[in-house]
Coordinates of N, CA and C in Angstrom, one line a residue:
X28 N 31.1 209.3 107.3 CA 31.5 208.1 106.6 C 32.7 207.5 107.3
X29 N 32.5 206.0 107.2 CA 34.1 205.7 108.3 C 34.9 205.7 107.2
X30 N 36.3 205.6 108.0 CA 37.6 205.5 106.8 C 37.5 203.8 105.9
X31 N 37.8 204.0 104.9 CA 38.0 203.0 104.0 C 38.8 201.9 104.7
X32 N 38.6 200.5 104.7 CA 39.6 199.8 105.5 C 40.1 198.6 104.4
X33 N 39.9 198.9 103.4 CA 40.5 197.9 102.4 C 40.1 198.2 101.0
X34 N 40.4 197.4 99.9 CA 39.9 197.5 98.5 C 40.3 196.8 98.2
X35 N 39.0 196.4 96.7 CA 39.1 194.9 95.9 C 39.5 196.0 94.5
X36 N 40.1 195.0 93.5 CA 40.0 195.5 92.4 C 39.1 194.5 91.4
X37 N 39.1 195.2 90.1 CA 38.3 194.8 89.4 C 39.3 193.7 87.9
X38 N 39.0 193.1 88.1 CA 40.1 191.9 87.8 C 40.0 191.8 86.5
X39 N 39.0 192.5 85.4 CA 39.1 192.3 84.3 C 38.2 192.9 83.1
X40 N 38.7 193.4 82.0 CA 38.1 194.2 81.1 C 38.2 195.5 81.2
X41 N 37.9 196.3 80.5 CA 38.1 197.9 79.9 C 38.6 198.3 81.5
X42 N 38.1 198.0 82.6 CA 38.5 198.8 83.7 C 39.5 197.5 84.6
X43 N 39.7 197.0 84.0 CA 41.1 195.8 84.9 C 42.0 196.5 85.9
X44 N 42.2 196.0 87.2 CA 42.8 196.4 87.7 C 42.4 197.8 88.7
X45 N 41.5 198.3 88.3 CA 40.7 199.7 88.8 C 40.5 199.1 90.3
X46 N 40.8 199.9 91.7 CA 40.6 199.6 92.8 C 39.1 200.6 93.0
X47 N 38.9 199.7 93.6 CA 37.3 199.8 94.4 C 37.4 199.9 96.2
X48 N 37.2 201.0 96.2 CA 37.3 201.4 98.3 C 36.2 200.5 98.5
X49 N 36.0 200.2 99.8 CA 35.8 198.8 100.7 C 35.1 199.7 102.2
X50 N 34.8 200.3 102.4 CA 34.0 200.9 103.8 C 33.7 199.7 104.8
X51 N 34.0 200.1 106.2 CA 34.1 199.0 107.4 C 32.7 199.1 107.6
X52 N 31.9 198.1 107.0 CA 30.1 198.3 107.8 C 30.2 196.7 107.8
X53 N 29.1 195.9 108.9 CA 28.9 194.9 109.5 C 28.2 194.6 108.1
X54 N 28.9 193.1 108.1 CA 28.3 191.7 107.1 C 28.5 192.1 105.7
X55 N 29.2 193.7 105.0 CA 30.1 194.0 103.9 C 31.4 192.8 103.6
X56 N 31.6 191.8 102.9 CA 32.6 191.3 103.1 C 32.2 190.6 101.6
X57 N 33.2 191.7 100.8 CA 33.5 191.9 98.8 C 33.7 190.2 98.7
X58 N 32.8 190.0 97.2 CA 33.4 188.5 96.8 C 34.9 188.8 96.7
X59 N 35.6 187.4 97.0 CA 36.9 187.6 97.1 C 37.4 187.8 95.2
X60 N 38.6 187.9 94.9 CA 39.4 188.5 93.8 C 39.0 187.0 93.1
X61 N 39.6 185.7 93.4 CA 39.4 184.7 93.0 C 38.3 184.2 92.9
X62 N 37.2 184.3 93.5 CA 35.7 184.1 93.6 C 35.6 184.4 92.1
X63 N 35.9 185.5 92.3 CA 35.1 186.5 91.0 C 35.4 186.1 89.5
X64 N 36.9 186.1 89.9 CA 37.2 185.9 88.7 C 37.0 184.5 87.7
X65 N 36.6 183.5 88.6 CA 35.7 182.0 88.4 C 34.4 182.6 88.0
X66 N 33.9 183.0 88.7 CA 32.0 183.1 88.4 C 32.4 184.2 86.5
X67 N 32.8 185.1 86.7 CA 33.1 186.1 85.2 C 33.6 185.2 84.5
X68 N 34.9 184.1 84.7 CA 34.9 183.3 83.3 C 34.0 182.5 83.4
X69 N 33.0 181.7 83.7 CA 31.7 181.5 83.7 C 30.7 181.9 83.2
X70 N 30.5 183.4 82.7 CA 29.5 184.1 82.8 C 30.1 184.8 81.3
X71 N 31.4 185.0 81.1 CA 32.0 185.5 80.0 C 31.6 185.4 78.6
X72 N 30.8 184.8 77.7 CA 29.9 184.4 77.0 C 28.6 184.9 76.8
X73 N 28.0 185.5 78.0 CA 26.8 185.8 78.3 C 26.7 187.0 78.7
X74 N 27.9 187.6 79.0 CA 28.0 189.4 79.3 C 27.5 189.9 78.5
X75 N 28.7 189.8 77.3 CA 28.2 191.6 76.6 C 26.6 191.3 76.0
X76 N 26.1 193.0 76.2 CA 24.9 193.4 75.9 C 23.9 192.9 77.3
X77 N 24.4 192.6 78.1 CA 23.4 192.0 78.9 C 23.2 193.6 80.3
X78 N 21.7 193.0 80.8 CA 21.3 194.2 81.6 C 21.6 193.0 82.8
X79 N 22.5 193.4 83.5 CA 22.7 192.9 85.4 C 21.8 193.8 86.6
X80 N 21.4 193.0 87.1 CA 21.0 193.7 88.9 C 22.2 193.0 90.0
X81 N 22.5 194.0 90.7 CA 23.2 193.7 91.6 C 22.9 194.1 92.9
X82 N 22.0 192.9 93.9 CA 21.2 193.0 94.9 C 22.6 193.4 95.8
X83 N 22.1 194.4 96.5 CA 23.1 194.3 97.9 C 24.7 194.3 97.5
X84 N 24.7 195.6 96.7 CA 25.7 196.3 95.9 C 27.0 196.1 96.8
X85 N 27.2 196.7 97.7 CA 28.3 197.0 98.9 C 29.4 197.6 98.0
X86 N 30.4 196.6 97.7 CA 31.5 197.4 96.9 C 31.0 198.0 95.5
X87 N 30.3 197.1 95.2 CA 30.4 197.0 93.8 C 31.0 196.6 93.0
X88 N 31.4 195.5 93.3 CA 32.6 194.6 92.6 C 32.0 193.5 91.5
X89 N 30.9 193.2 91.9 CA 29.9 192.6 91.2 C 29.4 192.8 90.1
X90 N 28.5 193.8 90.1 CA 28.0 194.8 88.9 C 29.2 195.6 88.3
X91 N 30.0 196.0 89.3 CA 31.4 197.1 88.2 C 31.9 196.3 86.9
X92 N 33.0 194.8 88.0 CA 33.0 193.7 87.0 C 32.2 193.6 85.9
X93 N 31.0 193.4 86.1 CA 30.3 192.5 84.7 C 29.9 194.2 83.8
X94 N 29.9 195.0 83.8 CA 30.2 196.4 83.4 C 31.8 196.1 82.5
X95 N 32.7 196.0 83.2 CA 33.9 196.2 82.8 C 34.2 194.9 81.7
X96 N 33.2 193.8 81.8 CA 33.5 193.0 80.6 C 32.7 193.2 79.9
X97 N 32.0 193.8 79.4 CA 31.1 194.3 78.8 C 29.7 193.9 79.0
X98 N 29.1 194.2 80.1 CA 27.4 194.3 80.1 C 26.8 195.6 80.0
X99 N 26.0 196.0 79.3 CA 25.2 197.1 78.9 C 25.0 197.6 80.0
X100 N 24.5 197.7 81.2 CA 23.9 198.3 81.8 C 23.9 197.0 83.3
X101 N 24.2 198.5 84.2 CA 24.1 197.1 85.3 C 23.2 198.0 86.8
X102 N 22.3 198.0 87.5 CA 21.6 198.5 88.4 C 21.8 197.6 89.9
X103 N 22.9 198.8 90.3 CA 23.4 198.4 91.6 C 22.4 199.0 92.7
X104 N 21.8 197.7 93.7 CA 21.2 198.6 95.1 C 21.9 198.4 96.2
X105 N 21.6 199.3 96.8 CA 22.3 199.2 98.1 C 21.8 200.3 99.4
X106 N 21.5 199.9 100.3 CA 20.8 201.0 101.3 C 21.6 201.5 102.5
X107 N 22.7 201.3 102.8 CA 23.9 201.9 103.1 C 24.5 202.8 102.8
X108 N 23.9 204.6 103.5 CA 24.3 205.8 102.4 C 25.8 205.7 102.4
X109 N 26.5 205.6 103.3 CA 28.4 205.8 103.3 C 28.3 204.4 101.5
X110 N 28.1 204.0 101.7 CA 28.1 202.6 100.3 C 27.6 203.2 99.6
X111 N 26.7 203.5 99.4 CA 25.6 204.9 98.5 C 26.7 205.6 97.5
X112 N 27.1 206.7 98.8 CA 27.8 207.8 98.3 C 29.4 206.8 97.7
X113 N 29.8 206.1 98.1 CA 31.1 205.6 97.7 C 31.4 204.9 96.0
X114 N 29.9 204.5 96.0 CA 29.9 203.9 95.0 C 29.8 205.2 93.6
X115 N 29.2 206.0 93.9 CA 28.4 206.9 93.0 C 29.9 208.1 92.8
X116 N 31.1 207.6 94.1 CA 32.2 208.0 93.7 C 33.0 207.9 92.7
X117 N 32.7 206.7 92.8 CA 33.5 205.6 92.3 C 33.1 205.5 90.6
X118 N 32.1 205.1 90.5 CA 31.1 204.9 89.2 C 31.5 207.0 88.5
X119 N 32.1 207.8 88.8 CA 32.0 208.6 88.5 C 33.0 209.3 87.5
X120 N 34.2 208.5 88.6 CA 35.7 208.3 87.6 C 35.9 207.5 86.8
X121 N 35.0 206.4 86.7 CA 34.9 205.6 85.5 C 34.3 206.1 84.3
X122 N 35.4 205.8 83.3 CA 35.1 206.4 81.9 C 33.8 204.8 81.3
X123 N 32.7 205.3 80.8 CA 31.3 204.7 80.6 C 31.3 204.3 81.8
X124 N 31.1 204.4 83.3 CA 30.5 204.6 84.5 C 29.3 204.9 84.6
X125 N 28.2 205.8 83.2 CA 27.2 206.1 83.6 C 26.3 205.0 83.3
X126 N 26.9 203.6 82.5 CA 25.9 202.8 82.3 C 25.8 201.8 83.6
X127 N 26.2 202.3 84.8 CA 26.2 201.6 86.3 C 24.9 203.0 86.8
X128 N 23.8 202.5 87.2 CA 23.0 202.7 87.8 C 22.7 202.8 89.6
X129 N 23.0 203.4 90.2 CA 22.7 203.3 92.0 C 21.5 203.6 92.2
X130 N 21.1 202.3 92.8 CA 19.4 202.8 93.8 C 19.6 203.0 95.2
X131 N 19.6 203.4 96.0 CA 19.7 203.7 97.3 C 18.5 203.0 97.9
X132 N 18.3 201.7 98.5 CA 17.4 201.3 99.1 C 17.5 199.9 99.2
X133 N 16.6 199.2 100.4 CA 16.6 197.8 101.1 C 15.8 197.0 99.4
X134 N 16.8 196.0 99.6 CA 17.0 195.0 98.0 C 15.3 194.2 98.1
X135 N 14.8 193.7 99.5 CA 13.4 193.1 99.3 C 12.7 194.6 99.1
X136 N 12.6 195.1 99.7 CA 11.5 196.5 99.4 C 11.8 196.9 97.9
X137 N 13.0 196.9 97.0 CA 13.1 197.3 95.6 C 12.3 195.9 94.9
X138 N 12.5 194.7 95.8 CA 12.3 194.2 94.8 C 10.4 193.9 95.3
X139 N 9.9 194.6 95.6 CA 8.4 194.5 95.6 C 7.9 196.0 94.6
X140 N 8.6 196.9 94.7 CA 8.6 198.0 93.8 C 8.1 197.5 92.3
X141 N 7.4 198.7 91.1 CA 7.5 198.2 90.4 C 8.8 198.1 89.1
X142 N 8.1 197.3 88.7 CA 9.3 196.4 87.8 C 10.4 197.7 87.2
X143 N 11.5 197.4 87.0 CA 12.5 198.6 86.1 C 13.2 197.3 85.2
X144 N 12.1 196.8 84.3 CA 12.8 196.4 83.6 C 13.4 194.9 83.8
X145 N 13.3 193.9 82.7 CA 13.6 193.0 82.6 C 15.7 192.6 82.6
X146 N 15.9 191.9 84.0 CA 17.4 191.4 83.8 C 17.8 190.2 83.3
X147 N 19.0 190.2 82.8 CA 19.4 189.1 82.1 C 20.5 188.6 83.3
X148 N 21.1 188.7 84.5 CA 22.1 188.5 85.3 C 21.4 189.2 86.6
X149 N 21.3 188.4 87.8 CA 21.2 189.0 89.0 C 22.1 188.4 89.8
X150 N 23.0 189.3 90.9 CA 23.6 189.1 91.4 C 23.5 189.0 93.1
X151 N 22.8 187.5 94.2 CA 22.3 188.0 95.4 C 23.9 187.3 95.7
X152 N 24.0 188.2 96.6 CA 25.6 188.0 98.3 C 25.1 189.5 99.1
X153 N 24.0 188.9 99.9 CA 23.5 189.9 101.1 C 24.5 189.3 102.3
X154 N 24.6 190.5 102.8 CA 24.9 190.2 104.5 C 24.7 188.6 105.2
X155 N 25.6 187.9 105.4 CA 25.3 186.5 105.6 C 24.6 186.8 107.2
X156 N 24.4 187.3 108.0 CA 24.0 187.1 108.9 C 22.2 188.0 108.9
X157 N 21.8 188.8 108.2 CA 20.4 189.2 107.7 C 19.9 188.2 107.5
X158 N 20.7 186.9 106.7 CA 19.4 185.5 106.3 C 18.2 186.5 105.5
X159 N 19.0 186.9 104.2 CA 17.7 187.3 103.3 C 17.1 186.4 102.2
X160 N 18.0 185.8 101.8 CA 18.3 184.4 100.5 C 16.3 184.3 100.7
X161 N 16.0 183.7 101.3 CA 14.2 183.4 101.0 C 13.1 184.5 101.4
X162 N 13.8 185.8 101.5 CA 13.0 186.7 101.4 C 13.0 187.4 99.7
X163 N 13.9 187.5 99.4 CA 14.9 187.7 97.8 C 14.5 186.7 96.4
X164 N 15.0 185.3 97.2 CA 14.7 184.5 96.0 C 13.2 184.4 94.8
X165 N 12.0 184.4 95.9 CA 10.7 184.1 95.2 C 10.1 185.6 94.9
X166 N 10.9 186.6 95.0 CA 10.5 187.7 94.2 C 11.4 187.7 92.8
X167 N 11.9 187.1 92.7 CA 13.6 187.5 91.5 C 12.5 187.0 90.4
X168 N 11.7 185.7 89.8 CA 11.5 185.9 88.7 C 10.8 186.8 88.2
X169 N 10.0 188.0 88.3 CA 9.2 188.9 87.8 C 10.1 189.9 87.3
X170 N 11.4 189.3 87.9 CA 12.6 190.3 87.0 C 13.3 189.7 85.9
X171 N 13.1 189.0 85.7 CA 14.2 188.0 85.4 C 13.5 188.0 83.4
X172 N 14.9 188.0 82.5 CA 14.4 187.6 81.3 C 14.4 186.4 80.7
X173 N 14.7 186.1 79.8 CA 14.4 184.4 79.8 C 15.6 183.8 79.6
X174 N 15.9 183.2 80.3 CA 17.1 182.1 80.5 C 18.2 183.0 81.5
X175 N 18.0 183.8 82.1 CA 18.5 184.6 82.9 C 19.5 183.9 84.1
X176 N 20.4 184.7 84.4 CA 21.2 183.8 85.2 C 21.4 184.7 86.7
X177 N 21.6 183.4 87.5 CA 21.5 184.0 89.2 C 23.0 183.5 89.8
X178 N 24.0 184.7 90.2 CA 24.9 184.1 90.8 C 24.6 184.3 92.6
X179 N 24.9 183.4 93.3 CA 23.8 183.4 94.4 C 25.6 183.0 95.7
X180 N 25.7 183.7 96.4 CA 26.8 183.6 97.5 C 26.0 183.4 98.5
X181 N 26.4 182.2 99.6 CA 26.0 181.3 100.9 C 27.2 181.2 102.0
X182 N 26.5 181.2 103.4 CA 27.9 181.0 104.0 C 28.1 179.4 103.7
X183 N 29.8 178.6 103.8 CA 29.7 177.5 103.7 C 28.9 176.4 104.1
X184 N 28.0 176.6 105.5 CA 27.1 175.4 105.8 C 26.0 175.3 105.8
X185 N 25.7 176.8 104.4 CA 23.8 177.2 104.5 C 24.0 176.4 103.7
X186 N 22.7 176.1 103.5 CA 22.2 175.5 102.7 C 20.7 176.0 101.9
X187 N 20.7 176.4 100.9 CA 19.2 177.7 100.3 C 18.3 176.6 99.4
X188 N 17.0 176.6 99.8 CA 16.6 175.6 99.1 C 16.0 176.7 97.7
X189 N 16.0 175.7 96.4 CA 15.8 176.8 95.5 C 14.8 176.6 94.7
X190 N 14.3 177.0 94.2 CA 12.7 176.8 93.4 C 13.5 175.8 92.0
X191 N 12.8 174.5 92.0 CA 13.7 174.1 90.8 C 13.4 174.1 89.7
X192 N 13.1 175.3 89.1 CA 12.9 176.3 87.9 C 14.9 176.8 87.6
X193 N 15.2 176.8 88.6 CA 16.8 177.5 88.8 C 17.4 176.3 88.7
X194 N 18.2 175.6 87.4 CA 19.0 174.8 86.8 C 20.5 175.2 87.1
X195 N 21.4 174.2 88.1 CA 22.7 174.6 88.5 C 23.5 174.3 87.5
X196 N 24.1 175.6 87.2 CA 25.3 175.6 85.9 C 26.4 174.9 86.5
X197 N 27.0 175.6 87.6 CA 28.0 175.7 88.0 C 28.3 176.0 89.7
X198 N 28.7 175.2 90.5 CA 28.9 175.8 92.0 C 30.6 175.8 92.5
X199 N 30.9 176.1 93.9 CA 32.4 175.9 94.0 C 32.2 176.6 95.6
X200 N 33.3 176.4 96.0 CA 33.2 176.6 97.7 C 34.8 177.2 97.8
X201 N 35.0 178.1 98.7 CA 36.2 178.6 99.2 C 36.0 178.1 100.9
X202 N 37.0 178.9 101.5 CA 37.0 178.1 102.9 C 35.7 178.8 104.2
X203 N 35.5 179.6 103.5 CA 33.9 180.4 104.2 C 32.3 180.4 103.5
X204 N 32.9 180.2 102.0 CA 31.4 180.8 101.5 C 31.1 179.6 100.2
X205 N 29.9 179.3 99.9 CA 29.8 178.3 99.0 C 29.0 179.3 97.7
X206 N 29.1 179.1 96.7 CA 28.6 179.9 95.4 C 28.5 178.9 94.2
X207 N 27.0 179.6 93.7 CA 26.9 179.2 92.1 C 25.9 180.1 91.4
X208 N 26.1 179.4 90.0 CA 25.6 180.3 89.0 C 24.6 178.9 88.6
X209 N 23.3 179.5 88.5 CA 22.3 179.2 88.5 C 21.5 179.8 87.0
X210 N 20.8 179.2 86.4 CA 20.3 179.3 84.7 C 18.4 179.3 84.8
X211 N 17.5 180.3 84.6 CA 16.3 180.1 85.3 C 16.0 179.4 83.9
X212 N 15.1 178.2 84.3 CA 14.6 177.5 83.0 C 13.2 177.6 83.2
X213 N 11.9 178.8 83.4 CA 10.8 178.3 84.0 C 9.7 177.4 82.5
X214 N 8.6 176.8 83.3 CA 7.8 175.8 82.9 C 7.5 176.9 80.9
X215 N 7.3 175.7 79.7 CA 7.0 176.3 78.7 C 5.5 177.6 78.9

């Protein structure tokens, strides 16, 4: 495993504050503190009780978060064993940690797998340079529950075209990455 070369913390609820190790692997690069903490008061309404997927886990900052404000249950993947093993560290010293789930494996191959269950929150920020976004996207509804929400991270000049079933709540841009939270409304 390489040495840890930074950490995000977890900015709010039962585990506030809780730092999260950061492993140096290519196109890992944690939504930032302020990112986060926009999209969660966003999303803050719609947490508790809710089941999250969090595609392309890395830190885990994503799924931990929405855990720590209260979502029931959150199924982090990630195919990067040092990320693997770090997370399942991590998720271990957390007191209710066991309702964070780790799948060890590539996020399009889980998501052709069969179904584990209907989510109410998926979370895609893959590797900006993989370009997964339209390998990802047109599998997500066969997971998805109803009215289910998609927070979706872009580098600033992509542009992802989106099935317009996916009703834009909310978007916002920092100086690298553009993001929003997205509401699936499909046909009655």
């Amino acid at each position: 495993m390489k040495p840890n070369t930074g950490q995000v913390r977890i900015i709010g609820g039962r585990w506030r504050n809780t730092r999260l190790p950061v492993i140096e692997r290519d196109g890992l690069r944690p939504t930032s503190d302020r990112t986060r903490e926009t999209l969660f008061n966003w999303l803050q309404p719609a947490l508790p009780g809710a089941r999250v997927l969090d595609l392309f886990a890395g830190s885990g900052a994503l799924g931990l978060e929405a855990l720590s404000r209260g979502a029931r249950e959150a199924l982090l993947v990630e195919r990067e064993p040092a990320l693997v093993t770090s997370l399942q560290q991590t998720v271990a010293r957390l007191e209710g940690g066991d309702a964070a789930h780790i799948v060890r494996a590539d996020a399009v191959a889980f998501l052709r797998a069969p179904l584990q269950g209907r989510f109410d929150m998926v979370f895609v920020d893959p590797p900006f340079a993989a370009d997964l976004w339209q390998a990802v996207l047109p599998a997500l509804p066969a997971w998805l529950a109803p009215g289910a929400w998609l927070y979706l991270e872009t580098p600033l000049h992509c542009n992802i075209a989106l099935d317009p079933q996916w009703a834009a709540h909310r978007t916002g841009s920092t100086r690298d990455t553009r993001y929003g939270l997205y509401r699936w409304q499909p046909p009655e």
